[in-house]
GROMACS .gro file of C-alpha atoms in nm:
model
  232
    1UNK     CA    1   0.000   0.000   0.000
    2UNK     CA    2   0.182   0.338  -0.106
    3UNK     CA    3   0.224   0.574   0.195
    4UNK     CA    4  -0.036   0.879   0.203
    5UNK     CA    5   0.111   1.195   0.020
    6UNK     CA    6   0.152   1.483   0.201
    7UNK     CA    7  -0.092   1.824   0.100
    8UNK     CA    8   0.224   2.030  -0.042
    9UNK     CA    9  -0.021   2.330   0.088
   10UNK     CA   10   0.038   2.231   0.415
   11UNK     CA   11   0.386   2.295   0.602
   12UNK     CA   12   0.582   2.030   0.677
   13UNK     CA   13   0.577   1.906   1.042
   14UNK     CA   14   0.926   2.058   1.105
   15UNK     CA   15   0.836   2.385   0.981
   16UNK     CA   16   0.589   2.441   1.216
   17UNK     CA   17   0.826   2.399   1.485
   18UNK     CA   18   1.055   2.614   1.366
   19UNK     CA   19   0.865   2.926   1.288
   20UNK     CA   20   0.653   2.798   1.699
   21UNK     CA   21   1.067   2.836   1.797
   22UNK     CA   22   1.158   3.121   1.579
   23UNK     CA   23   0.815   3.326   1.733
   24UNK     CA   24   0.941   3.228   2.063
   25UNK     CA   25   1.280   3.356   2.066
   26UNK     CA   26   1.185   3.696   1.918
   27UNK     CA   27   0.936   3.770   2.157
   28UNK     CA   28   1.191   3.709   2.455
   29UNK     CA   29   1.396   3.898   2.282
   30UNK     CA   30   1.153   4.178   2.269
   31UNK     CA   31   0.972   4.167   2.598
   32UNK     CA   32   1.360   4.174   2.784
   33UNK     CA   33   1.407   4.442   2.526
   34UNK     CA   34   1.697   4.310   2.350
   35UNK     CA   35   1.565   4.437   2.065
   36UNK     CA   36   1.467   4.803   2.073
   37UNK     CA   37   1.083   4.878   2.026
   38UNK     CA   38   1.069   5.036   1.671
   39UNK     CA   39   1.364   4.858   1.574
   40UNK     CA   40   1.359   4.693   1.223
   41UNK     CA   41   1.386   4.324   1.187
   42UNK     CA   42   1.545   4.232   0.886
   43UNK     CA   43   1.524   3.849   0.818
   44UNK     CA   44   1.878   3.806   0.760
   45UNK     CA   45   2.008   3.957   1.061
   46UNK     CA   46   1.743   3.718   1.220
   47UNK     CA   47   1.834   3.422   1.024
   48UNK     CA   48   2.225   3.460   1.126
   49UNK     CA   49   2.085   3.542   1.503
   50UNK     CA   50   1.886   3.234   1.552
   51UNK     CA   51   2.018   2.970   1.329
   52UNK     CA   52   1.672   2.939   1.202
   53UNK     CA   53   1.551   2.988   0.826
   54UNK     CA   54   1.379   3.280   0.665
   55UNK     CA   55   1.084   3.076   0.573
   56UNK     CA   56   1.014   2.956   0.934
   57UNK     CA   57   1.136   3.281   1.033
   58UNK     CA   58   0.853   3.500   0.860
   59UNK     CA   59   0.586   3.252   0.941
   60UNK     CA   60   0.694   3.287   1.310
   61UNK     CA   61   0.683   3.673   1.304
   62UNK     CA   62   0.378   3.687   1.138
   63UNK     CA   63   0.263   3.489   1.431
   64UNK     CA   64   0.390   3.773   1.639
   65UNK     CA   65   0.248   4.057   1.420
   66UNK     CA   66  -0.125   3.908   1.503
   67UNK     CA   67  -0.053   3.931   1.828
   68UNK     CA   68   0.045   4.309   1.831
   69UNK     CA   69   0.446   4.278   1.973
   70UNK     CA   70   0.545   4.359   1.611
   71UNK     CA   71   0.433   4.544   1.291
   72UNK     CA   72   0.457   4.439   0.869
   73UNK     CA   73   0.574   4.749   0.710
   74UNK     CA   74   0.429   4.659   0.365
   75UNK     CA   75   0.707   4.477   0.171
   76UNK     CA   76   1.000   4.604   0.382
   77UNK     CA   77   0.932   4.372   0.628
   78UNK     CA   78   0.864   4.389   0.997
   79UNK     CA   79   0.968   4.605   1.289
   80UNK     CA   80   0.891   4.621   1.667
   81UNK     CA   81   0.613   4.750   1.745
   82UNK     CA   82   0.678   5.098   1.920
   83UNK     CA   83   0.565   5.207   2.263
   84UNK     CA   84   0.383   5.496   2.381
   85UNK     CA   85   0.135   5.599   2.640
   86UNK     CA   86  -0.158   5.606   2.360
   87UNK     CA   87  -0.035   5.237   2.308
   88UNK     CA   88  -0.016   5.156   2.675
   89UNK     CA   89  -0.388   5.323   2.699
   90UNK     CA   90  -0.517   5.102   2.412
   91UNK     CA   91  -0.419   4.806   2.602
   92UNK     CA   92  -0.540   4.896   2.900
   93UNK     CA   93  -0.861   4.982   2.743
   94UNK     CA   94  -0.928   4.616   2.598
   95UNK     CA   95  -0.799   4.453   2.860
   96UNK     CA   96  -1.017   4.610   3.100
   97UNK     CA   97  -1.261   4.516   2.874
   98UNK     CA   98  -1.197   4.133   2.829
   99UNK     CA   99  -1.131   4.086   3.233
  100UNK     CA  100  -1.428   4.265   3.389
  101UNK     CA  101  -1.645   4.026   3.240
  102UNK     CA  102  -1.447   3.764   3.292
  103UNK     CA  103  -1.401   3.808   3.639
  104UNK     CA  104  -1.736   3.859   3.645
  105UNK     CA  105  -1.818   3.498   3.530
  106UNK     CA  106  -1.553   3.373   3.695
  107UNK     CA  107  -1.704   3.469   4.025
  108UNK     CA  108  -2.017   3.376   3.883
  109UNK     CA  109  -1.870   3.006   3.768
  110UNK     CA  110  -1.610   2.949   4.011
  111UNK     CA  111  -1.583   2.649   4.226
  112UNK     CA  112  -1.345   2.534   4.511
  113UNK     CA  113  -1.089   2.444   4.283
  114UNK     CA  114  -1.081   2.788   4.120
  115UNK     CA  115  -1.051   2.950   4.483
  116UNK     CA  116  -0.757   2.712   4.590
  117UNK     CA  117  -0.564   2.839   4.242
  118UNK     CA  118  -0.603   3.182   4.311
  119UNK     CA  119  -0.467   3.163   4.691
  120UNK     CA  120  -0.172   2.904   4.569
  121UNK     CA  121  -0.057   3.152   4.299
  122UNK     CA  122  -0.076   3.382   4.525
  123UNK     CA  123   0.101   3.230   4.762
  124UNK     CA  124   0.391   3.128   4.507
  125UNK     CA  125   0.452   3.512   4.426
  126UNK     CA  126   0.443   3.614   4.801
  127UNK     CA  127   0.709   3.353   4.852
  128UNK     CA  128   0.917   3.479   4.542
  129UNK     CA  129   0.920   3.792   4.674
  130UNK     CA  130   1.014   3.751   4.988
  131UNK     CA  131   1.309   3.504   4.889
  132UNK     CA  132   1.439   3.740   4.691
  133UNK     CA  133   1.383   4.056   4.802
  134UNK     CA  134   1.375   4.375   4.567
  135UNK     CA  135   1.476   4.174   4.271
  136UNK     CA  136   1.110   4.164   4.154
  137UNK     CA  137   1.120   4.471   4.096
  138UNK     CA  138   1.348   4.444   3.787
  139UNK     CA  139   1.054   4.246   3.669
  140UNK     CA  140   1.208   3.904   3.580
  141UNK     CA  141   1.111   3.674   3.358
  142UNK     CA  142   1.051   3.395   3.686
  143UNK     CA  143   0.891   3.665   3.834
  144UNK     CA  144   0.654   3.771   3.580
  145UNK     CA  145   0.534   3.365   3.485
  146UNK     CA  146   0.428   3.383   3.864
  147UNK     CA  147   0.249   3.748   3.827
  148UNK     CA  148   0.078   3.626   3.583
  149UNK     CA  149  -0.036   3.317   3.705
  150UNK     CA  150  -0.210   3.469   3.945
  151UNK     CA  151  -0.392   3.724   3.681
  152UNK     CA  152  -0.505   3.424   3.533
  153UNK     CA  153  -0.595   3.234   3.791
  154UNK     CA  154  -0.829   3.537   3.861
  155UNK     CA  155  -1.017   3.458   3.556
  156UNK     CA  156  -0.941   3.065   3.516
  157UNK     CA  157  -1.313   3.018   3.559
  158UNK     CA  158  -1.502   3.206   3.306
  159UNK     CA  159  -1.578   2.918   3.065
  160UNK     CA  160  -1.434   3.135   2.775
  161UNK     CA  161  -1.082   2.988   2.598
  162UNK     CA  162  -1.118   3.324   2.380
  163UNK     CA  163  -1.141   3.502   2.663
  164UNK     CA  164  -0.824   3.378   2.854
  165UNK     CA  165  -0.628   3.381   2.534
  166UNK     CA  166  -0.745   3.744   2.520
  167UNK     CA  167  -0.575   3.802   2.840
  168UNK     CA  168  -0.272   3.646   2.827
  169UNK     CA  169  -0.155   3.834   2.475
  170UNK     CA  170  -0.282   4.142   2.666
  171UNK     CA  171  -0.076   4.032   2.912
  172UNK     CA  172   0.218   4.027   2.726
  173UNK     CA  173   0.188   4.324   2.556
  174UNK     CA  174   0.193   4.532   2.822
  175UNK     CA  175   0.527   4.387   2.977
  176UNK     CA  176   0.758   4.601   2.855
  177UNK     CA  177   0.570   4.906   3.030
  178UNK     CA  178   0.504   4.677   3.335
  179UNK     CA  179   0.882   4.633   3.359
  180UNK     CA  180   0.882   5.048   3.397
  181UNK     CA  181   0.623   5.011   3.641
  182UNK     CA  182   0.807   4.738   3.858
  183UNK     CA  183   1.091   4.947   3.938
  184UNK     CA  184   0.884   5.211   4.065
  185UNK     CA  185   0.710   4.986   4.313
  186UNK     CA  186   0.796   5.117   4.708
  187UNK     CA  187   0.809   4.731   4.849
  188UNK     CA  188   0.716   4.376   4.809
  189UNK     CA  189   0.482   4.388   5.086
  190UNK     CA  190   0.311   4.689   4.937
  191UNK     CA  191   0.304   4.505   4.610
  192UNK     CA  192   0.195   4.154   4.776
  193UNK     CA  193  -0.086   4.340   4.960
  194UNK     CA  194  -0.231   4.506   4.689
  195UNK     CA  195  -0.290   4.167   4.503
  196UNK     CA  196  -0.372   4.063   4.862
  197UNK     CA  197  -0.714   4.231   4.875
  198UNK     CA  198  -0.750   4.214   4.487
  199UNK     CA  199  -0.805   3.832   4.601
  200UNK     CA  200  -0.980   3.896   4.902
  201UNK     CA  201  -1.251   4.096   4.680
  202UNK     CA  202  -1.273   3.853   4.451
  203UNK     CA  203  -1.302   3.517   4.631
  204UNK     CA  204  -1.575   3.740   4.836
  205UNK     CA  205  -1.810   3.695   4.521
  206UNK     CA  206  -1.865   4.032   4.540
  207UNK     CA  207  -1.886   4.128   4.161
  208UNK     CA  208  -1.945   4.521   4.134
  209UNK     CA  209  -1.653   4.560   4.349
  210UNK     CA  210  -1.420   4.324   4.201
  211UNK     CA  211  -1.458   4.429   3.872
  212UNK     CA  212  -1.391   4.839   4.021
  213UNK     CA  213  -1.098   4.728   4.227
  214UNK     CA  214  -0.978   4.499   3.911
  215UNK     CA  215  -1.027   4.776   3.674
  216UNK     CA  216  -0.822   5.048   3.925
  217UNK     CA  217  -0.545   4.800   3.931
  218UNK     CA  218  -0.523   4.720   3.582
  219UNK     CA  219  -0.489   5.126   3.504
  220UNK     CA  220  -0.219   5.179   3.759
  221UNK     CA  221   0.041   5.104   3.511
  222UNK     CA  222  -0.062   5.397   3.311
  223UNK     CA  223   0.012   5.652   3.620
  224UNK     CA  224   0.369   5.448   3.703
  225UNK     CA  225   0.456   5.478   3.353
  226UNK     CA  226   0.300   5.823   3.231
  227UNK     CA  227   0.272   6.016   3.573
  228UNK     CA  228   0.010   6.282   3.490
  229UNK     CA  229   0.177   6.593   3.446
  230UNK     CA  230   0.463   6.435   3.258
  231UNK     CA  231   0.404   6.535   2.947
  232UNK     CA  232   0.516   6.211   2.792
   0.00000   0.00000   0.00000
């Protein structure tokens, strides 16, 4: 019996790896800000930086471009996508958007299993903090996996994959203004508080002020980052 014949449409199975690796390494490379936001990415340059070819390469930073980290600039390629306090407010806008309601099905949804992952994560950034002191601040990568588990564990019971998707490429757009905002933080305790009584509201099932208190957090990067009055 011949062997089936593979839709030449259709990458081959190694491709997709590579441009799943080649997506991954640029966007480390963006959200530590090794490369500059604005910054041109020419696919040579890339291919000789990653070892990876300009095929996969381009599939993988298309991948990126959907997800708002970079831009196409018609058929000169692709740059990083810049940052500004109209971007930052964009974001904040749709992700206050997306989470409200989640959080308020969440609440709505959420059983014991949903309230044990929000104390845990919590409980595994407290921890991180407290081992290592003011480090967090720098926002890490370590660090920020555990921040955001606990964002998502906020909203882990909504019922909506779209939603949490959503969320998380929110999520990761905004870190290279959240890694402004870290170093401006006063302590850990101040910082483990706040996300302290963010639970507290939360696992209280009261919805009106969970989604206020959720919303007011969510826009505090905005006044860390753009102080008003700073003209920026």
């Amino acid at each position: 019996m011949p062997a089936p014949q593979r839709d030449p449409s259709q990458p081959a199975p190694e491709s997709g790896t590579l441009s799943e690796r080649a997506a991954t390494l640029v966007e480390h490379d963006i959200l530590s800000g090794q490369l500059a936001p604005g910054s041109r990415l020419g696919i040579v340059d890339l291919v000789q930086r990653y070892d990876i070819g300009a095929t996969p390469l381009r599939e993988g930073l298309s991948r990126l471009v959907s997800r708002g980290l970079i831009v196409g600039i018609g058929q000169r390629g692709f740059r990083v996508a810049d940052v500004s306090r109209e971007d930052l407010l964009d974001i904040t806008l749709m992700r206050t958007a997306v989470e409200i309601e989640a959080v308020r099905l969440a609440i709505t949804h959420g059983d014991d299993a949903w309230e044990a992952g929000i104390l845990s994560t919590l409980h595994q950034m407290r921890r991180h903090i407290e081992r290592t002191g003011n480090e967090f601040r720098e926002g890490a990568e370590d660090f920020d996996r555990l921040h955001k588990g606990f964002h998502t564990a906020l909203l882990a019971a909504c019922g909506s994959t779209r939603m949490l998707n959503a969320h998380s490429d929110l999520y990761d757009q905004a870190y290279r203004y959240r890694r402004v905002m870290m170093r401006a933080i006063g302590s850990g305790k101040g910082f483990v508080r706040e996300h302290q009584l963010l639970a507290d509201c939360i696992l209280s099932r009261d919805i009106p002020g969970a989604q206020a208190m959720l919303e007011a957090h969510l826009r505090s990067t905005i006044n860390y980052v753009y102080p008003p009055g700073s003209g920026s």
